[in-house]
Amino acid sequence: PVPGRCAYFVARKKRFCKMIPGPGRRFCGEHGQQEGENDRKRIPCPLDPKHTVYEDQLQKHLKKCNSREKPKPVYFVQDINAGLKDGAEIPERQVPISSLSKEGLENLITKLKKASNGLELRLKEQILSHQALQEALSDPKNGESAFKHLKQQASILGNMEKLHLLGPGRCFVEFGAGRGKLSHWVDVALQNVENVQFLLVERATTRFKVDGKHRRRDSIFERLKVDIQHLCLDKVPILEKKKLPVVGIGKHLCGAATDLALRCLVESYTACPYGENEEPATKRFRTDKAEVASNNSADNECNKDDCKPVAGIVIALCCHHKCDWTHYVGREFFKSVGLGPLEFHYFQRMSSWATCGMRETTTRACTSQESEDETNDTEEHEQTFSKTESGSDTLQGILTVEERKEIGCLCKRLIDHGRIEYLQQQGYKAALQYYTESAVSLENVLLTAVPSPTLIPEPTM
């Protein structure tokens, strides 16, 4: 054991305990009782039974325990982006796909194809890049995993630039930020731009954050440790103070998190980029359709009802099998094509057929060429599914591998189309495109949206 540290060997961790024991003792309070070093009784903490506490100090411990309920931040509003507030529409009994009969499965596939009939299912390929990442992309020190992430980030930035979303006077909100890599590269791309803010939304504590790399005085970075389901952007102090247009971004935003983020942006965020009684003083820019509309109008003044506080949305989608009918923003679309929560449940699970089994399951150890930074960056979204998940055993003889893949892709596009229709109803011009090759990521679809076809005030300087 290390001098001055607990002498108890933790077999599970294959090392000695790192806690500091009391004066004259060999073991910490946690392990002293196990070794018979003290007679004071320790009991599991009622807030978190993973650790123990002296029984006679329980009340004192409860006041400072890290697992105690902490005060909620001002921007926490319970279930503001949740969607359905009750489970009335959720079917009580959901039979696994592997338990469906051949007729039941064929009926589902028929419904899927009927609902998809007439939809634009062939996405355009828009694989772009950005000069901000060129140096990193050409750095031979980056391993294969890091290179794939960089290619995706470069294309996301390229698509943002094409939509004119990389500019001054904006607040970039990264949902599911993790280490904050996407915001970091946006910051690099805007190194000579003023009045830029970043909000990194992540509910979990994250290691190896890149926040420390942001040394510029012009850009402001702030982390919001909150579930997207409860995030009210209207109440974030930095947005209350400077009502900048928001750009929502995300790289591989899992399943229901995408729906929560969309609702957070276009429903619960209502702040206007300029004051209630203040006209935009800066020059406006228009989309092509808006320009035509304005030429046919005698009054070219900005209609405040048309003002969108969200300048744009750019989210790389993934993990449709983790979607949830309660949070899904496309429920009205599903109902309009004769589908409901039961069909959504099956299509959501079947969407995994598009990617499962496409990669070999390998256990990779961290080599000397790969830094800990790269290893930690491995996508959890590209893990293969078990046979139970994909239903491959049961479905043999009914569907081929290629048919399952095609149906899985169809399920993904149907779910995504519901999101597109939702954004269109909210006054946005939304689109889906392939933003990277499938060899880089099997989850290679990017959702983009900008206000349309309205006049959009340019960001304030």
PDB file of C-alpha atoms in Angstrom, residues 253-260 262 317-320 322-324 328-331 333 344 412-425 430 432 447:
ATOM      1  CA  LEU A 253     -27.866  12.615 -30.913  1.00  0.00           C
ATOM      2  CA  CYS A 254     -29.428   9.347 -29.748  1.00  0.00           C
ATOM      3  CA  GLY A 255     -33.046   8.490 -30.527  1.00  0.00           C
ATOM      4  CA  ALA A 256     -35.478  10.382 -28.295  1.00  0.00           C
ATOM      5  CA  ALA A 257     -32.825  13.019 -27.495  1.00  0.00           C
ATOM      6  CA  THR A 258     -33.249  14.362 -31.038  1.00  0.00           C
ATOM      7  CA  ASP A 259     -36.994  14.802 -30.534  1.00  0.00           C
ATOM      8  CA  LEU A 260     -36.447  16.456 -27.153  1.00  0.00           C
ATOM      9  CA  LEU A 262     -36.217  19.764 -31.585  1.00  0.00           C
ATOM     10  CA  LEU A 317     -29.135  11.483 -36.365  1.00  0.00           C
ATOM     11  CA  CYS A 318     -28.634   8.037 -34.882  1.00  0.00           C
ATOM     12  CA  CYS A 319     -30.063   5.215 -32.769  1.00  0.00           C
ATOM     13  CA  HIS A 320     -33.651   5.278 -33.999  1.00  0.00           C
ATOM     14  CA  LYS A 322     -33.981   4.360 -28.867  1.00  0.00           C
ATOM     15  CA  CYS A 323     -36.839   6.608 -29.966  1.00  0.00           C
ATOM     16  CA  ASP A 324     -39.914   6.880 -27.772  1.00  0.00           C
ATOM     17  CA  TYR A 328     -41.545  11.684 -30.686  1.00  0.00           C
ATOM     18  CA  VAL A 329     -42.363  14.946 -32.520  1.00  0.00           C
ATOM     19  CA  GLY A 330     -43.858  13.191 -35.566  1.00  0.00           C
ATOM     20  CA  ARG A 331     -46.871  11.598 -33.877  1.00  0.00           C
ATOM     21  CA  PHE A 333     -47.645  12.443 -39.174  1.00  0.00           C
ATOM     22  CA  PHE A 344     -44.152   3.003 -34.019  1.00  0.00           C
ATOM     23  CA  LYS A 412     -35.473   5.125 -40.157  1.00  0.00           C
ATOM     24  CA  ARG A 413     -36.633   7.288 -43.065  1.00  0.00           C
ATOM     25  CA  LEU A 414     -40.284   7.059 -41.973  1.00  0.00           C
ATOM     26  CA  ILE A 415     -39.404   8.175 -38.438  1.00  0.00           C
ATOM     27  CA  ASP A 416     -37.212  10.962 -39.809  1.00  0.00           C
ATOM     28  CA  HIS A 417     -39.941  12.113 -42.203  1.00  0.00           C
ATOM     29  CA  GLY A 418     -42.194  12.674 -39.192  1.00  0.00           C
ATOM     30  CA  ARG A 419     -39.526  15.012 -37.821  1.00  0.00           C
ATOM     31  CA  ILE A 420     -39.288  16.857 -41.146  1.00  0.00           C
ATOM     32  CA  GLU A 421     -43.063  17.398 -41.277  1.00  0.00           C
ATOM     33  CA  TYR A 422     -43.023  18.612 -37.666  1.00  0.00           C
ATOM     34  CA  LEU A 423     -40.349  21.216 -38.475  1.00  0.00           C
ATOM     35  CA  GLN A 424     -42.221  22.308 -41.603  1.00  0.00           C
ATOM     36  CA  GLN A 425     -45.381  22.846 -39.566  1.00  0.00           C
ATOM     37  CA  ALA A 430     -36.070  21.077 -43.235  1.00  0.00           C
ATOM     38  CA  LEU A 432     -32.243  15.169 -44.736  1.00  0.00           C
ATOM     39  CA  LEU A 447     -31.031  16.741 -40.390  1.00  0.00           C
TER      40      LEU A 447
END
